[in-house]
Amino acid sequence: MLLWFVIAYWVVSVGIGLYAATRVHNTKDFAVAGRHLPFYMVTATVFATWFGSETVLGIPATFLKEGLHGVVADPFGSSLCLILVGLFFAAPLYRMNLLTIGDFYKKRFGRGVEVLTTLAIVISYLGWVGAQITALGLVFNVVSGGEISKLTGMWIGSGTILIYTIFGGMWAVAITDFLQMIVIVLGMLWIGGEVSGQVGGVGVVVAHAAQNAKFDFWPVADAKEIIGFFAAWITMMFGSIPQQDVFQRVQSSKTEKIAVWGSVLGGSLYFIFAFVPMFLAYSATLIDPQMVDALIDTDSQMILPRLVMEHAPLFAQVMFFGALLSAIKSCASATLLAPSVTFTENLLKPMMAHMSDHKLLRTMRIVTLSFTVLVTLYAMNSKASIFKMVENAYQITLVMAFVPLVFGLYWRRATNQGALLAIFLGLSTWLSILIAGPDDPFIPAQFAGVIASLIGMVAGSLLPQWLHHNPHIHDELRAGHHAAAQTYHADPVHHHPGH
C-alpha cells in the first residue's frame, strides 16, 4: 500500500513538472524561469532546494552521534549561507542580469577565471547530487520492502527527475519546489506530532537530549578543536555562496527585493524545519533503543526510516515518505539543472561560435542528460555517507570561487591577476594538505585553502600587474548590467586578459 502511494505521488509530481515545460521557450526560461518568479515561489524554491536528503537522513544521523556540535556545517552553516546571500549578494548580482554565476567571473575577471571557477562549481555538484540519488535508492529500497534494490532505485529516481528537469528547466524546478515545500512542511509536522505522542511530548525528548549533552554546540577551549569547528562551519556557509543553484534563485526572481528577501526567508525557514528530523531521530532512542544501538555505527542513515516503518501508522508513513521524496526530488532537480546550465553557458558556448538560442537550449538539455548519468554512476560507487558527500562538496568552491566573488563585488582594486593567484594558491594549498598532509591536520585543508586564497587575492591585486585589467569594470558592474556590458563589448582586449 505504501509503495503504491509513493508511486502515485511520484507520477503526479513528474506530470506537474512536465506541465511546467510548456513555459520554456528559450534559454532564459530554462535557466532562470525568465526572471518571473514571485516572492512565495522564490522562498519555496530556496527552502526546498536545500531541504534535501542530508536534512532528513544525514543531519539526524550525525546529531545522534555527535550532538549539535557535529551539525555546525548543516543546518547552521547552510542556513546562514542563504541569509548572507540575501543580505549581501542578491541585490548586486540581480542588477547585473546574468544567466550564470560564471558570467560574473567572466565580466569581472576575464575568461581564465570564468573557466577555473566554473570547473570548480560543476565538480562540487557531484557530491551534492550524488547524495540525493543515494537517498532515492535507499527510499525505494525501504518502501518496497527490499523488492527494489538500492541501485535500481537510484536509476529509477534519477531517470524520472531527469524527465521533467530536462524539459521544464527552472520553471519545472520552481513549480514542483513550491508544491514539495508544502508536502515537506505538512509531512514533517504530522510525523513529528505522531512521534511526540508516543514518547510523552516534545519536552520529554528535549530534556532527555539535554541530559545526554546533545545540545553542546561550542567546541572545548582547545586551539585545534576551535579551528576545526570554524572550518566545518565556513565550509557550507561560505563555500555554498558561489553556487549556481543559489544564483539561479536570485536571478529567477521577478524583482530585486524578491531576490533579497526570498533568500533570507527561505534560509530562515530551512533552519527552523531542519530541527524536526533531528527531533524525530532522537525520539527513536526512547521508542526503540535496541534498533538505534544496532544501526548507529553501521547504517545510522536508516534509523529514521526504520522508526517510521516500524512504529508509525500507514498515513504517517505516507506523510513521512512523501516529505522525504519531496525533499530529495526538489534538491536533486535543482542540482542537476544548475551545473548543466553553467557548464553549457560558460564552457561550451564560448567554444562554439555563433550558437543560436535554440541550439544552446538543446545543448543545455543534452548536458543535463549527460550529467545525470555521470552523477548516478558516481553515487553508485561512492562509499561516503550522505552528510559527508554534501559537506565535502563545498570545499572546492570555498577554496577557489568564494574569495574572487566577494572581492570582485566589494573591492574596487581586485584584479584579474589577484583572482587567478587566489584560485591557484587556494587550490594548491587545499590539495597539498589533502594529498600529502597528515590524516588529521592541525588546520583543516579547506580552512588553510581559503586563507591562502585570501592572501593570493590581496597580494596579486596590489603587486605590479602582468595581466590587462579594466580598472572601471567594478563600478560599471555594480551600477548595473547595461553599462558594464557596453564597456565590456567595446573593450575587446578585456575578453582575453594577458593578450
mmCIF file of C-alpha atoms in Angstrom, residues 41-291:
data_model
loop_
_atom_site.group_PDB
_atom_site.id
_atom_site.type_symbol
_atom_site.label_atom_id
_atom_site.label_comp_id
_atom_site.label_asym_id
_atom_site.label_seq_id
_atom_site.Cartn_x
_atom_site.Cartn_y
_atom_site.Cartn_z
ATOM 1 C CA MET A 41 7.820 30.757 -5.201
ATOM 2 C CA VAL A 42 11.368 32.072 -4.673
ATOM 3 C CA THR A 43 11.072 31.437 -0.922
ATOM 4 C CA ALA A 44 9.753 27.926 -1.580
ATOM 5 C CA THR A 45 12.455 27.027 -4.113
ATOM 6 C CA VAL A 46 15.235 28.316 -1.819
ATOM 7 C CA PHE A 47 13.840 26.267 1.069
ATOM 8 C CA ALA A 48 13.028 23.115 -0.913
ATOM 9 C CA THR A 49 16.330 23.032 -2.804
ATOM 10 C CA TRP A 50 18.299 22.975 0.444
ATOM 11 C CA PHE A 51 15.931 20.711 2.373
ATOM 12 C CA GLY A 52 17.341 17.545 0.813
ATOM 13 C CA SER A 53 18.286 14.013 1.785
ATOM 14 C CA GLU A 54 21.040 15.196 4.119
ATOM 15 C CA THR A 55 18.481 17.248 6.093
ATOM 16 C CA VAL A 56 16.134 14.290 6.618
ATOM 17 C CA LEU A 57 18.652 11.422 6.818
ATOM 18 C CA GLY A 58 22.222 12.763 7.107
ATOM 19 C CA ILE A 59 21.916 15.536 9.708
ATOM 20 C CA PRO A 60 19.811 13.475 12.192
ATOM 21 C CA ALA A 61 22.278 10.558 11.961
ATOM 22 C CA THR A 62 25.191 12.907 12.685
ATOM 23 C CA PHE A 63 23.241 14.588 15.513
ATOM 24 C CA LEU A 64 22.626 11.224 17.219
ATOM 25 C CA LYS A 65 26.362 10.518 17.217
ATOM 26 C CA GLU A 66 27.862 13.947 17.905
ATOM 27 C CA GLY A 67 25.086 16.281 19.074
ATOM 28 C CA LEU A 68 24.692 19.885 17.863
ATOM 29 C CA HIS A 69 28.469 20.244 17.734
ATOM 30 C CA GLY A 70 28.558 17.756 14.840
ATOM 31 C CA VAL A 71 25.973 19.560 12.683
ATOM 32 C CA VAL A 72 27.582 23.004 12.673
ATOM 33 C CA ALA A 73 28.095 22.763 8.873
ATOM 34 C CA ASP A 74 24.446 21.965 8.214
ATOM 35 C CA PRO A 75 21.956 23.391 9.196
ATOM 36 C CA PHE A 76 23.884 26.206 10.946
ATOM 37 C CA GLY A 77 26.339 26.960 8.147
ATOM 38 C CA SER A 78 23.992 26.267 5.244
ATOM 39 C CA SER A 79 21.079 28.371 6.519
ATOM 40 C CA LEU A 80 23.428 31.271 7.298
ATOM 41 C CA CYS A 81 24.743 30.941 3.746
ATOM 42 C CA LEU A 82 21.274 31.634 2.318
ATOM 43 C CA ILE A 83 20.712 34.558 4.683
ATOM 44 C CA LEU A 84 24.121 36.061 3.779
ATOM 45 C CA VAL A 85 23.346 35.628 0.068
ATOM 46 C CA GLY A 86 20.115 37.563 0.555
ATOM 47 C CA LEU A 87 21.695 40.363 2.572
ATOM 48 C CA PHE A 88 24.995 40.889 0.716
ATOM 49 C CA PHE A 89 24.985 39.207 -2.699
ATOM 50 C CA ALA A 90 21.441 39.016 -4.112
ATOM 51 C CA ALA A 91 20.938 42.731 -4.925
ATOM 52 C CA PRO A 92 24.251 43.488 -6.715
ATOM 53 C CA LEU A 93 24.146 40.181 -8.656
ATOM 54 C CA TYR A 94 20.483 40.625 -9.606
ATOM 55 C CA ARG A 95 21.187 44.083 -11.055
ATOM 56 C CA MET A 96 23.801 42.571 -13.403
ATOM 57 C CA ASN A 97 21.093 40.498 -15.183
ATOM 58 C CA LEU A 98 23.357 37.493 -15.816
ATOM 59 C CA LEU A 99 22.450 33.919 -16.762
ATOM 60 C CA THR A 100 25.022 32.121 -14.571
ATOM 61 C CA ILE A 101 27.422 32.827 -11.716
ATOM 62 C CA GLY A 102 30.222 32.065 -14.205
ATOM 63 C CA ASP A 103 29.138 35.131 -16.217
ATOM 64 C CA PHE A 104 30.044 37.301 -13.223
ATOM 65 C CA TYR A 105 33.585 35.922 -13.086
ATOM 66 C CA LYS A 106 33.936 36.429 -16.853
ATOM 67 C CA LYS A 107 32.814 40.063 -16.790
ATOM 68 C CA ARG A 108 34.766 40.948 -13.638
ATOM 69 C CA PHE A 109 37.976 38.976 -14.136
ATOM 70 C CA GLY A 110 38.068 37.567 -17.691
ATOM 71 C CA ARG A 111 37.893 34.200 -19.422
ATOM 72 C CA GLY A 112 40.596 32.401 -17.393
ATOM 73 C CA VAL A 113 38.865 32.978 -14.059
ATOM 74 C CA GLU A 114 35.485 32.095 -15.618
ATOM 75 C CA VAL A 115 36.759 28.688 -16.785
ATOM 76 C CA LEU A 116 38.501 27.782 -13.496
ATOM 77 C CA THR A 117 35.610 28.797 -11.217
ATOM 78 C CA THR A 118 33.038 27.112 -13.486
ATOM 79 C CA LEU A 119 35.002 23.846 -13.356
ATOM 80 C CA ALA A 120 35.140 24.089 -9.544
ATOM 81 C CA ILE A 121 31.397 24.743 -9.336
ATOM 82 C CA VAL A 122 30.479 21.866 -11.681
ATOM 83 C CA ILE A 123 32.749 19.396 -9.852
ATOM 84 C CA SER A 124 31.299 20.433 -6.475
ATOM 85 C CA TYR A 125 27.841 19.273 -7.568
ATOM 86 C CA LEU A 126 28.953 15.641 -7.903
ATOM 87 C CA GLY A 127 28.841 15.174 -4.120
ATOM 88 C CA TRP A 128 25.582 17.035 -3.570
ATOM 89 C CA VAL A 129 23.593 15.410 -6.364
ATOM 90 C CA GLY A 130 25.230 12.071 -5.577
ATOM 91 C CA ALA A 131 23.860 12.309 -2.038
ATOM 92 C CA GLN A 132 20.299 12.838 -3.328
ATOM 93 C CA ILE A 133 20.493 9.887 -5.729
ATOM 94 C CA THR A 134 21.940 7.665 -2.986
ATOM 95 C CA ALA A 135 18.983 8.637 -0.795
ATOM 96 C CA LEU A 136 16.485 7.898 -3.584
ATOM 97 C CA GLY A 137 17.885 4.374 -3.866
ATOM 98 C CA LEU A 138 17.550 3.953 -0.111
ATOM 99 C CA VAL A 139 13.922 5.197 -0.072
ATOM 100 C CA PHE A 140 12.774 2.938 -2.926
ATOM 101 C CA ASN A 141 14.501 0.013 -1.220
ATOM 102 C CA VAL A 142 12.714 0.717 2.102
ATOM 103 C CA VAL A 143 9.193 1.393 0.810
ATOM 104 C CA SER A 144 9.276 -1.677 -1.470
ATOM 105 C CA GLY A 145 10.308 -3.916 1.419
ATOM 106 C CA GLY A 146 13.575 -4.717 -0.327
ATOM 107 C CA GLU A 147 11.932 -5.695 -3.642
ATOM 108 C CA ILE A 148 13.643 -2.753 -5.380
ATOM 109 C CA SER A 149 17.409 -2.794 -4.816
ATOM 110 C CA LYS A 150 19.210 0.411 -3.855
ATOM 111 C CA LEU A 151 20.994 0.526 -7.237
ATOM 112 C CA THR A 152 17.753 0.053 -9.178
ATOM 113 C CA GLY A 153 16.119 2.720 -7.005
ATOM 114 C CA MET A 154 18.932 5.139 -7.887
ATOM 115 C CA TRP A 155 18.330 4.698 -11.622
ATOM 116 C CA ILE A 156 14.525 4.951 -11.259
ATOM 117 C CA GLY A 157 14.877 8.120 -9.162
ATOM 118 C CA SER A 158 17.447 9.900 -11.305
ATOM 119 C CA GLY A 159 15.675 8.909 -14.532
ATOM 120 C CA THR A 160 12.268 10.266 -13.541
ATOM 121 C CA ILE A 161 13.676 13.506 -12.099
ATOM 122 C CA LEU A 162 15.638 13.940 -15.319
ATOM 123 C CA ILE A 163 12.409 13.740 -17.376
ATOM 124 C CA TYR A 164 10.861 16.933 -16.027
ATOM 125 C CA THR A 165 14.140 18.766 -15.418
ATOM 126 C CA ILE A 166 15.352 18.249 -18.992
ATOM 127 C CA PHE A 167 12.104 19.635 -20.459
ATOM 128 C CA GLY A 168 10.961 22.140 -17.849
ATOM 129 C CA GLY A 169 14.251 23.576 -16.572
ATOM 130 C CA MET A 170 13.957 26.213 -13.859
ATOM 131 C CA TRP A 171 10.188 26.568 -14.376
ATOM 132 C CA ALA A 172 9.679 22.869 -13.588
ATOM 133 C CA VAL A 173 12.048 23.088 -10.611
ATOM 134 C CA ALA A 174 10.293 26.177 -9.188
ATOM 135 C CA ILE A 175 6.698 24.911 -9.556
ATOM 136 C CA THR A 176 7.469 21.434 -8.197
ATOM 137 C CA ASP A 177 9.549 23.002 -5.375
ATOM 138 C CA PHE A 178 6.550 25.080 -4.281
ATOM 139 C CA LEU A 179 4.312 22.013 -4.049
ATOM 140 C CA GLN A 180 7.074 19.951 -2.465
ATOM 141 C CA MET A 181 7.701 22.594 0.201
ATOM 142 C CA ILE A 182 4.048 22.256 1.258
ATOM 143 C CA VAL A 183 4.400 18.450 1.408
ATOM 144 C CA ILE A 184 7.693 18.699 3.351
ATOM 145 C CA VAL A 185 6.283 21.088 5.974
ATOM 146 C CA LEU A 186 2.979 19.219 6.445
ATOM 147 C CA GLY A 187 4.650 15.805 6.377
ATOM 148 C CA MET A 188 7.342 16.714 8.900
ATOM 149 C CA LEU A 189 4.888 18.378 11.283
ATOM 150 C CA TRP A 190 2.451 15.446 11.021
ATOM 151 C CA ILE A 191 5.056 12.782 11.726
ATOM 152 C CA GLY A 192 6.519 14.997 14.480
ATOM 153 C CA GLY A 193 3.130 15.070 16.203
ATOM 154 C CA GLU A 194 2.734 11.313 15.748
ATOM 155 C CA VAL A 195 6.145 10.528 17.273
ATOM 156 C CA SER A 196 5.924 13.038 20.128
ATOM 157 C CA GLY A 197 2.640 11.395 21.153
ATOM 158 C CA GLN A 198 4.480 8.073 21.554
ATOM 159 C CA VAL A 199 7.208 9.472 23.823
ATOM 160 C CA GLY A 200 5.106 11.749 26.033
ATOM 161 C CA GLY A 201 5.598 15.081 24.266
ATOM 162 C CA VAL A 202 8.353 17.261 22.817
ATOM 163 C CA GLY A 203 9.562 18.292 26.287
ATOM 164 C CA VAL A 204 10.449 14.703 27.223
ATOM 165 C CA VAL A 205 12.652 14.297 24.137
ATOM 166 C CA VAL A 206 14.342 17.688 24.590
ATOM 167 C CA ALA A 207 15.032 17.018 28.287
ATOM 168 C CA HIS A 208 16.497 13.586 27.502
ATOM 169 C CA ALA A 209 18.733 15.051 24.772
ATOM 170 C CA ALA A 210 19.917 17.822 27.132
ATOM 171 C CA GLN A 211 20.799 15.260 29.840
ATOM 172 C CA ASN A 212 22.939 13.402 27.293
ATOM 173 C CA ALA A 213 24.822 16.598 26.297
ATOM 174 C CA LYS A 214 23.373 16.620 22.762
ATOM 175 C CA PHE A 215 22.914 20.405 22.871
ATOM 176 C CA ASP A 216 26.592 21.190 23.499
ATOM 177 C CA PHE A 217 27.361 23.370 20.497
ATOM 178 C CA TRP A 218 30.604 25.272 21.030
ATOM 179 C CA PRO A 219 33.991 23.499 20.901
ATOM 180 C CA VAL A 220 36.121 22.937 24.010
ATOM 181 C CA ALA A 221 38.836 25.522 24.760
ATOM 182 C CA ASP A 222 41.461 23.871 22.579
ATOM 183 C CA ALA A 223 43.070 25.593 19.567
ATOM 184 C CA LYS A 224 42.793 22.580 17.248
ATOM 185 C CA GLU A 225 39.148 21.957 18.223
ATOM 186 C CA ILE A 226 38.220 25.620 17.692
ATOM 187 C CA ILE A 227 39.907 25.790 14.268
ATOM 188 C CA GLY A 228 38.246 22.509 13.201
ATOM 189 C CA PHE A 229 34.849 23.783 14.377
ATOM 190 C CA PHE A 230 35.042 27.020 12.391
ATOM 191 C CA ALA A 231 36.471 25.199 9.350
ATOM 192 C CA ALA A 232 33.380 22.948 9.334
ATOM 193 C CA TRP A 233 31.088 25.986 9.777
ATOM 194 C CA ILE A 234 32.536 28.043 6.915
ATOM 195 C CA THR A 235 32.706 25.078 4.517
ATOM 196 C CA MET A 236 28.978 25.301 3.812
ATOM 197 C CA MET A 237 28.366 28.876 4.983
ATOM 198 C CA PHE A 238 30.905 30.397 2.555
ATOM 199 C CA GLY A 239 31.563 27.513 0.153
ATOM 200 C CA SER A 240 27.884 27.395 -0.870
ATOM 201 C CA ILE A 241 27.654 31.102 -1.733
ATOM 202 C CA PRO A 242 29.389 30.911 -5.164
ATOM 203 C CA GLN A 243 27.000 28.191 -6.378
ATOM 204 C CA GLN A 244 24.839 28.210 -9.491
ATOM 205 C CA ASP A 245 21.699 26.887 -7.731
ATOM 206 C CA VAL A 246 21.780 29.769 -5.210
ATOM 207 C CA PHE A 247 22.483 32.241 -8.030
ATOM 208 C CA GLN A 248 19.587 30.824 -10.126
ATOM 209 C CA ARG A 249 17.115 31.543 -7.347
ATOM 210 C CA VAL A 250 18.354 35.120 -7.121
ATOM 211 C CA GLN A 251 18.222 35.648 -10.898
ATOM 212 C CA SER A 252 14.818 33.940 -11.321
ATOM 213 C CA SER A 253 13.109 36.479 -9.044
ATOM 214 C CA LYS A 254 10.681 38.982 -10.530
ATOM 215 C CA THR A 255 12.273 41.930 -8.674
ATOM 216 C CA GLU A 256 15.450 42.752 -6.753
ATOM 217 C CA LYS A 257 13.502 42.961 -3.490
ATOM 218 C CA ILE A 258 12.095 39.455 -4.026
ATOM 219 C CA ALA A 259 15.616 38.174 -4.711
ATOM 220 C CA VAL A 260 16.842 39.569 -1.385
ATOM 221 C CA TRP A 261 14.008 38.619 0.953
ATOM 222 C CA GLY A 262 13.091 35.316 -0.731
ATOM 223 C CA SER A 263 16.611 34.096 0.027
ATOM 224 C CA VAL A 264 16.561 35.398 3.628
ATOM 225 C CA LEU A 265 13.136 33.904 4.434
ATOM 226 C CA GLY A 266 13.909 30.607 2.650
ATOM 227 C CA GLY A 267 17.138 30.261 4.666
ATOM 228 C CA SER A 268 15.344 31.076 7.939
ATOM 229 C CA LEU A 269 12.596 28.514 7.273
ATOM 230 C CA TYR A 270 15.216 25.916 6.391
ATOM 231 C CA PHE A 271 16.989 26.460 9.721
ATOM 232 C CA ILE A 272 13.757 26.074 11.700
ATOM 233 C CA PHE A 273 12.476 22.942 9.925
ATOM 234 C CA ALA A 274 15.863 21.209 9.864
ATOM 235 C CA PHE A 275 15.388 20.543 13.591
ATOM 236 C CA VAL A 276 12.252 18.427 13.024
ATOM 237 C CA PRO A 277 14.138 15.391 11.568
ATOM 238 C CA MET A 278 16.714 15.729 14.400
ATOM 239 C CA PHE A 279 13.858 15.583 16.923
ATOM 240 C CA LEU A 280 12.376 12.531 15.157
ATOM 241 C CA ALA A 281 15.664 10.649 15.072
ATOM 242 C CA TYR A 282 16.396 11.357 18.730
ATOM 243 C CA SER A 283 12.887 10.177 19.629
ATOM 244 C CA ALA A 284 13.945 6.783 18.248
ATOM 245 C CA THR A 285 16.395 6.418 21.158
ATOM 246 C CA LEU A 286 13.382 6.496 23.505
ATOM 247 C CA ILE A 287 10.941 4.488 21.357
ATOM 248 C CA ASP A 288 13.263 1.722 20.111
ATOM 249 C CA PRO A 289 16.726 1.949 21.734
ATOM 250 C CA GLN A 290 17.714 -1.552 20.519
ATOM 251 C CA MET A 291 17.167 -0.560 16.881
#
